[in-house]
PDB file of C-alpha atoms in Angstrom:
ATOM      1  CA  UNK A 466      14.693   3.353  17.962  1.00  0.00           C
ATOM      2  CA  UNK A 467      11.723   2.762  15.152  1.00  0.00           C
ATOM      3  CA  UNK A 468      10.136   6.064  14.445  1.00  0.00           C
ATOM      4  CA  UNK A 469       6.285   6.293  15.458  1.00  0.00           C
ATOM      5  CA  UNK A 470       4.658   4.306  12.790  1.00  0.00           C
ATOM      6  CA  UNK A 471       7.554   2.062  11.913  1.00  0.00           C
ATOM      7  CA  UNK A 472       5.312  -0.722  13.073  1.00  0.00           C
ATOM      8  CA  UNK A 473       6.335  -4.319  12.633  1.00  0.00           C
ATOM      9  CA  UNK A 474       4.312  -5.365   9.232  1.00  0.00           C
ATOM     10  CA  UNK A 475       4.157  -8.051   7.192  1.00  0.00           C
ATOM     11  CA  UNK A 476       2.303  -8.212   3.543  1.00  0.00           C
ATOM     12  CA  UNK A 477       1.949 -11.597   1.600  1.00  0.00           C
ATOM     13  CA  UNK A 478       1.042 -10.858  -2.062  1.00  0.00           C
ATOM     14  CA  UNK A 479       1.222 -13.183  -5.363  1.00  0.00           C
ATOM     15  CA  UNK A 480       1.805 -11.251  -8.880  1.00  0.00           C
ATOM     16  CA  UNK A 481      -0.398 -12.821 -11.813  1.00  0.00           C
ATOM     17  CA  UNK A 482       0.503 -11.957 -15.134  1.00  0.00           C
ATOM     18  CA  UNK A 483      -1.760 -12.916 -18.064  1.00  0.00           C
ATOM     19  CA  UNK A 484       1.362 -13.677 -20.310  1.00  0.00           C
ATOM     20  CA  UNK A 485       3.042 -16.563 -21.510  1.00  0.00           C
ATOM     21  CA  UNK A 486       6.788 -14.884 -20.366  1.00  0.00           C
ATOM     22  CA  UNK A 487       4.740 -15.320 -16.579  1.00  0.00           C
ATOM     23  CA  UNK A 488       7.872 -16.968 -14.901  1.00  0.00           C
ATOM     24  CA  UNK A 489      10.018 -14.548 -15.967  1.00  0.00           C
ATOM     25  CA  UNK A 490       7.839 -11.568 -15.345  1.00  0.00           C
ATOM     26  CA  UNK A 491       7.264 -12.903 -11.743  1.00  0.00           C
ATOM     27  CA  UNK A 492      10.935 -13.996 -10.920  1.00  0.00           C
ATOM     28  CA  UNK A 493      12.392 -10.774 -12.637  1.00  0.00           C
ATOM     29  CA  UNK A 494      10.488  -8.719 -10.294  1.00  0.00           C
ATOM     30  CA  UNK A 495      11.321 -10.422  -7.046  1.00  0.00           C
ATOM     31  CA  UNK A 496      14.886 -10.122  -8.175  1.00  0.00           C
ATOM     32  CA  UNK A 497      14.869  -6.548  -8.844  1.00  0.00           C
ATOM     33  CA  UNK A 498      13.259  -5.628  -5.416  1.00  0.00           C
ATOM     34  CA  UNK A 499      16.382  -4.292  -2.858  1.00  0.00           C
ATOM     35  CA  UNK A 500      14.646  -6.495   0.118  1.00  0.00           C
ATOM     36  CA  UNK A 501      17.633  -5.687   2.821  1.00  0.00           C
ATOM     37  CA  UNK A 502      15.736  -3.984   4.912  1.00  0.00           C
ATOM     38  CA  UNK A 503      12.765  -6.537   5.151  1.00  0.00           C
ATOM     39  CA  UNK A 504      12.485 -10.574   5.688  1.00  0.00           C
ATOM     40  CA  UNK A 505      11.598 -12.189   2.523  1.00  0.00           C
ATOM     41  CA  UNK A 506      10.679 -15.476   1.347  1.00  0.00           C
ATOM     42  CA  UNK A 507       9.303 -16.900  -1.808  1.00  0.00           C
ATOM     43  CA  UNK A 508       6.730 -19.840  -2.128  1.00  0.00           C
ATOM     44  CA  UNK A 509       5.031 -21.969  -4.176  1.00  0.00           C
ATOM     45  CA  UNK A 510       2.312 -20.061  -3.494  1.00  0.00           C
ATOM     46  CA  UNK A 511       3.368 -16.122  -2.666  1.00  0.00           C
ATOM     47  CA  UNK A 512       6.067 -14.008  -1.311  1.00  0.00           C
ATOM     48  CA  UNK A 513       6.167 -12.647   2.035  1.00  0.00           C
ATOM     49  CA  UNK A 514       7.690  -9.328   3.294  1.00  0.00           C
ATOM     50  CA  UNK A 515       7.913  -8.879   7.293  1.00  0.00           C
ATOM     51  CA  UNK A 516       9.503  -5.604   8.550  1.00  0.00           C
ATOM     52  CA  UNK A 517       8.981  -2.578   9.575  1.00  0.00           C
ATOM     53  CA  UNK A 518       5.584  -1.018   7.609  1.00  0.00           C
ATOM     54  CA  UNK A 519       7.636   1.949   5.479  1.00  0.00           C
ATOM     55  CA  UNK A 520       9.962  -1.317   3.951  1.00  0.00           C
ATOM     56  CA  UNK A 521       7.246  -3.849   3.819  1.00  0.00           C
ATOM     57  CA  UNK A 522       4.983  -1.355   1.701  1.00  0.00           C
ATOM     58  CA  UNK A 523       8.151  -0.071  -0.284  1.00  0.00           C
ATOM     59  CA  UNK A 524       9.007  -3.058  -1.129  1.00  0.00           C
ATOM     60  CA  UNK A 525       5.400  -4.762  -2.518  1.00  0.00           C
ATOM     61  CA  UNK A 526       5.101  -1.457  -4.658  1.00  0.00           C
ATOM     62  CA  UNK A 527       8.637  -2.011  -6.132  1.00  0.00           C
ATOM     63  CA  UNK A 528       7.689  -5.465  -7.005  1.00  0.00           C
ATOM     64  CA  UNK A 529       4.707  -4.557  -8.533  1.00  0.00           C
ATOM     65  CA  UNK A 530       5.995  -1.772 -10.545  1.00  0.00           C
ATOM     66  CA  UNK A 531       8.316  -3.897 -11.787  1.00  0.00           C
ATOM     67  CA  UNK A 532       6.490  -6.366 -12.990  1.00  0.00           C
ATOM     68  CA  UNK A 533       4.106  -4.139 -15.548  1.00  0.00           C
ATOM     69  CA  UNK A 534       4.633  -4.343 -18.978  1.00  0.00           C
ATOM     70  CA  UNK A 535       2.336  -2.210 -20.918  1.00  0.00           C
ATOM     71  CA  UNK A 536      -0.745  -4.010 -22.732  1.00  0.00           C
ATOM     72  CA  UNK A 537      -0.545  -7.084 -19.951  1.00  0.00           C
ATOM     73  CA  UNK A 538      -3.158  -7.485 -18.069  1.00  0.00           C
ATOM     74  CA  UNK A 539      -1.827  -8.758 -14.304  1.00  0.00           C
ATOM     75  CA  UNK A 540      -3.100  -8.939 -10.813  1.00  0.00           C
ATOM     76  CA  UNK A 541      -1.411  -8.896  -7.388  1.00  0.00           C
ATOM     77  CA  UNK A 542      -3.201 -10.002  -4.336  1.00  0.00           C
ATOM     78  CA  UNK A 543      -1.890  -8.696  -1.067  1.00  0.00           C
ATOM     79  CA  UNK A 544      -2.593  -8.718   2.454  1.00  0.00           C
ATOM     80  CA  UNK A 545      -1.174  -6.441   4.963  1.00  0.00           C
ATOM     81  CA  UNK A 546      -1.158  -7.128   8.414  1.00  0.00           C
ATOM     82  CA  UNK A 547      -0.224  -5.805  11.672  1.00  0.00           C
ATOM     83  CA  UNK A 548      -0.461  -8.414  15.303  1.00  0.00           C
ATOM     84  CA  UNK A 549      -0.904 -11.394  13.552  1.00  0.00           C
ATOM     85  CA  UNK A 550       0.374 -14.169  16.500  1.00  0.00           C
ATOM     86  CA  UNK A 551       4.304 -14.284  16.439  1.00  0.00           C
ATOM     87  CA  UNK A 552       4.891 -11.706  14.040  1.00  0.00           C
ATOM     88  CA  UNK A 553       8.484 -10.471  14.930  1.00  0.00           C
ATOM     89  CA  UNK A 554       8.757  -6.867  16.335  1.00  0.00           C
ATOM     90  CA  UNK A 555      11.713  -5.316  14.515  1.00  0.00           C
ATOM     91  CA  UNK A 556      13.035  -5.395  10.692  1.00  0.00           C
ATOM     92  CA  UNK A 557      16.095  -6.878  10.187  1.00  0.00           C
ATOM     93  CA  UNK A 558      19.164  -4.305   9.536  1.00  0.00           C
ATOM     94  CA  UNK A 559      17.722  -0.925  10.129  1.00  0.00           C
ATOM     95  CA  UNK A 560      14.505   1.054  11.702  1.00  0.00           C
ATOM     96  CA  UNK A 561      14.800   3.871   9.995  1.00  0.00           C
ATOM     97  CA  UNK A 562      16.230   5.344   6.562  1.00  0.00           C
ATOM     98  CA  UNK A 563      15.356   5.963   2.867  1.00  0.00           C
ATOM     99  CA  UNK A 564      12.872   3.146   1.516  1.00  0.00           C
ATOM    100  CA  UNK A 565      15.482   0.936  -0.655  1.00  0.00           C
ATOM    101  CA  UNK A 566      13.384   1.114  -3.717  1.00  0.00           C
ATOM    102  CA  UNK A 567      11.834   4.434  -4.209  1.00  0.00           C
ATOM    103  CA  UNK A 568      14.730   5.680  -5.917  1.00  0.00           C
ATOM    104  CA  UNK A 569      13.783   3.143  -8.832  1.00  0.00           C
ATOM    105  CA  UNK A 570       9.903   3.371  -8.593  1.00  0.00           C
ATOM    106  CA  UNK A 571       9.459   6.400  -7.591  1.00  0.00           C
ATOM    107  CA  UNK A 572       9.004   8.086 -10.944  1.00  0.00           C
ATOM    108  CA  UNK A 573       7.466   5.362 -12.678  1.00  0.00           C
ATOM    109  CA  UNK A 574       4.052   6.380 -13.561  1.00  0.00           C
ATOM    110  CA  UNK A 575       0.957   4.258 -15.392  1.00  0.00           C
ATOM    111  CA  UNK A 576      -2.846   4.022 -14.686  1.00  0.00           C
ATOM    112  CA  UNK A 577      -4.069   0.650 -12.489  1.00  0.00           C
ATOM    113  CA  UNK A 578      -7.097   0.121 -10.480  1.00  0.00           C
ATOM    114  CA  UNK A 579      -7.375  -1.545  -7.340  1.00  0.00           C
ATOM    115  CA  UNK A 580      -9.559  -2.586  -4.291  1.00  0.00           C
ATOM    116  CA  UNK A 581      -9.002  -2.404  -0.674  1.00  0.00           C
ATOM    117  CA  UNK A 582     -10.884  -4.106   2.289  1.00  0.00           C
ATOM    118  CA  UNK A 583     -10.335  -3.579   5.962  1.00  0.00           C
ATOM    119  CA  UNK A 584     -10.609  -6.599   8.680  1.00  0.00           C
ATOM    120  CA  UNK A 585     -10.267  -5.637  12.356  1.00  0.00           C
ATOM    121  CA  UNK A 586      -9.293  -8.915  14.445  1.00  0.00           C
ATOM    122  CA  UNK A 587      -9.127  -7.434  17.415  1.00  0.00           C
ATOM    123  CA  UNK A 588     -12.620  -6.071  18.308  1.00  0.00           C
ATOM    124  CA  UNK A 589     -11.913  -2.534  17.034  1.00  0.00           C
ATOM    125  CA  UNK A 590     -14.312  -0.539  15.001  1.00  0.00           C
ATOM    126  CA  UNK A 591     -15.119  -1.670  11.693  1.00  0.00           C
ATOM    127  CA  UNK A 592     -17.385   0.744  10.853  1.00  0.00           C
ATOM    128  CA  UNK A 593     -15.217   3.878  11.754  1.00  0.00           C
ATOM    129  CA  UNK A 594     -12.347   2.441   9.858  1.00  0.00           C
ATOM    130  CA  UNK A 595     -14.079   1.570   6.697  1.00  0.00           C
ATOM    131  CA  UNK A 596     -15.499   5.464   7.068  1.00  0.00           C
ATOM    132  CA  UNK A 597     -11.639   6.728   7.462  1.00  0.00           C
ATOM    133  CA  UNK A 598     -10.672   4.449   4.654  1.00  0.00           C
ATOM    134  CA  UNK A 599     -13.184   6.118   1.987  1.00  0.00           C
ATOM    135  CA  UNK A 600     -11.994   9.725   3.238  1.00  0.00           C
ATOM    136  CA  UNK A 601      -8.481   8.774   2.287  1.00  0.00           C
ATOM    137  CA  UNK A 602      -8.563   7.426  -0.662  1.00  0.00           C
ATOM    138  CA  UNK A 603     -11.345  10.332  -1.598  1.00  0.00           C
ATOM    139  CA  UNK A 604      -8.664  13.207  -0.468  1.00  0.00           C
ATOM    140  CA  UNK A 605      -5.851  11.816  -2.124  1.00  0.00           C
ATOM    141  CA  UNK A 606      -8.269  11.363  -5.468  1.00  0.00           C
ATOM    142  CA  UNK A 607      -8.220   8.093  -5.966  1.00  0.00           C
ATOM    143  CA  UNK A 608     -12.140   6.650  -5.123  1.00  0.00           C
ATOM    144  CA  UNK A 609     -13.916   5.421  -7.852  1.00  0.00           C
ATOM    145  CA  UNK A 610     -16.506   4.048  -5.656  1.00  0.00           C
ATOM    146  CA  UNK A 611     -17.372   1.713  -2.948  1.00  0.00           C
ATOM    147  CA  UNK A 612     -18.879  -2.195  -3.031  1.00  0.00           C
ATOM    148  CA  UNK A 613     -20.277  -3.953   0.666  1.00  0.00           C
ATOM    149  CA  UNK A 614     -16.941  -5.364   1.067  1.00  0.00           C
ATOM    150  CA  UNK A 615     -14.687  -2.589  -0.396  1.00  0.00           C
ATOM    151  CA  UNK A 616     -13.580   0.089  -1.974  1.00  0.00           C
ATOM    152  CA  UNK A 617     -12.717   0.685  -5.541  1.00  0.00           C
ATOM    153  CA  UNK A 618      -9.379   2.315  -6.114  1.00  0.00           C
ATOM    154  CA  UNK A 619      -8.412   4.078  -9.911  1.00  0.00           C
ATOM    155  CA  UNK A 620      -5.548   6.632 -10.619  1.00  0.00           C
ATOM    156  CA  UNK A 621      -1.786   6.261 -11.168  1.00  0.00           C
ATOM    157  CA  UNK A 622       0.222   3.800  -9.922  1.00  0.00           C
ATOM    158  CA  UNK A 623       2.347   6.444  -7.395  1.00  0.00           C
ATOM    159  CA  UNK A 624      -1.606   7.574  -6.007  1.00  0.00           C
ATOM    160  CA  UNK A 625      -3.113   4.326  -5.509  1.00  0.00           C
ATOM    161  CA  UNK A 626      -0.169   2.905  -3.722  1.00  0.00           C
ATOM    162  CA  UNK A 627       0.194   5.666  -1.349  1.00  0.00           C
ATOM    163  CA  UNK A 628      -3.684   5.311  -0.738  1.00  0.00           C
ATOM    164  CA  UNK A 629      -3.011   1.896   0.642  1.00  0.00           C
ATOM    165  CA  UNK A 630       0.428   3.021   2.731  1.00  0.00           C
ATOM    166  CA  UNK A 631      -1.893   5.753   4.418  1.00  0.00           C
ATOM    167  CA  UNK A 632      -4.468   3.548   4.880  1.00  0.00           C
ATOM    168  CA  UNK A 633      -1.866   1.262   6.554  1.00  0.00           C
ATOM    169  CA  UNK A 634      -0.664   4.252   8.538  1.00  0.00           C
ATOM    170  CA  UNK A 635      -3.613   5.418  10.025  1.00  0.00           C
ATOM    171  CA  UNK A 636      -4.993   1.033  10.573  1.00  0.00           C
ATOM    172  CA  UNK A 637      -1.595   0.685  12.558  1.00  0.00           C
ATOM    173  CA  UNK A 638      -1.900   3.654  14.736  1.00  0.00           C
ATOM    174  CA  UNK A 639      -5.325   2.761  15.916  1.00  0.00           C
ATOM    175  CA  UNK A 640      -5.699  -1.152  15.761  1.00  0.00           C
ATOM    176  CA  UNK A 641      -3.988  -3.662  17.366  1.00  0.00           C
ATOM    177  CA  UNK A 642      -4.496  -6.311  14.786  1.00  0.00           C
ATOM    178  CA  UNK A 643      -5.921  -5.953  11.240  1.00  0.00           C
ATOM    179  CA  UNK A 644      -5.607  -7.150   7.834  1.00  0.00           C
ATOM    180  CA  UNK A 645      -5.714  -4.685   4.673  1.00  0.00           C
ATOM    181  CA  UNK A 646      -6.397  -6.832   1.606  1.00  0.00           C
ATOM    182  CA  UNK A 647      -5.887  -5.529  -1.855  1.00  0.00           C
ATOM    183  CA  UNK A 648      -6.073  -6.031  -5.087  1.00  0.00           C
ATOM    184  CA  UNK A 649      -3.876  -4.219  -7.658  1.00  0.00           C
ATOM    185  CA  UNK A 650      -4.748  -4.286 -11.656  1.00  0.00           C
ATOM    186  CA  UNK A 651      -3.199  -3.490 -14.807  1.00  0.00           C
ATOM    187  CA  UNK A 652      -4.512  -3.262 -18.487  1.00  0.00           C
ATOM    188  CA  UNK A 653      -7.415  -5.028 -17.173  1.00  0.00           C
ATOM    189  CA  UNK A 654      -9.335  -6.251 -20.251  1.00  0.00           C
ATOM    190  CA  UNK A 655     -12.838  -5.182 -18.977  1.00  0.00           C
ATOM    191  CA  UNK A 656     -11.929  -1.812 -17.632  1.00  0.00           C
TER     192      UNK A 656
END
């Protein structure tokens, strides 16, 4: 039996290194991710992670973090989601455990920015969870401010990802279907 918020989750993301090593950056990092206790499938385009939300999330961060070299500037886009039409309600091995990859991650700290935006597709309130949203990320330290269709993320890699896993806590406990979008950034060259 899935513990409370093991939801079914999926998260779609696609790493973008500035580097002329970008194949090997990308593939290395997919490779080094332990993905047994979440579906996964490389594109053209992305990959995709469906599972239960503490091995989806576990899993993007691992990929990230292991893609950053220090002095390369690189990107991930990701979207979470939760009720998306025919998403499949279990992960595939086990409901509950130690995230595969936080052993290997879990120590590995360097600063990043990011920014997060909340859609509600299911007629819930927008509003209230944009407002939750900014009082998350401002407890846990990591606001650097808010745009009209976001908010601004900066701190270490460890507080900015567990910004967006309690953002995806909370979003999956109170709506039925959403979308958290987010961008992730390294050695950005205008930050």
């Amino acid at each position: 039996m899935p513990l409370p918020d093991h939801v079914p989750m999926s998260c779609r993301f696609t790493l973008s290194p500035m580097s002329d090593r970008f194949v090997d950056i990308i593939l290395g990092a997919i490779e080094k991710v332990d993905t047994h206790m979440v579906r996964s499938k490389t594109g053209k385009l992305s990959t995709m992670y469906e599972g239960l939300r503490p091995y989806v999330e576990d899993g993007v961060k691992a990929c990230f973090i292991h893609a950053y070299r220090p002095g390369v500037h690189m990107t991930m886009e990701a979207v979470y989601s939760k009720g998306w039409p025919g998403e499949k309600p279990e992960g595939p091995e086990a409901e509950e455990g130690e995230a595969p990859n936080a052993g290997a991650v879990g120590q590995v700290h360097f600063p990043m920015a990011a920014k997060m935006s909340l859609y509600v597709m299911d007629g819930g309130e927008w509003a209230k969870g944009r407002e939750t949203l900014e009082g998350l990320a401002r407890e846990l330290g990591v606001l650097e401010g808010e745009e009209p269709d976001c908010l601004v993320l900066n701190g270490d890699v460890q507080q900015v990802f567990d910004c967006v896993e309690a953002a995806n806590r909370w979003c999956a406990q109170v709506f039925g279907w959403y979308a958290l979008a987010a961008t992730f950034s390294v050695n950005s060259p205008t930050a």
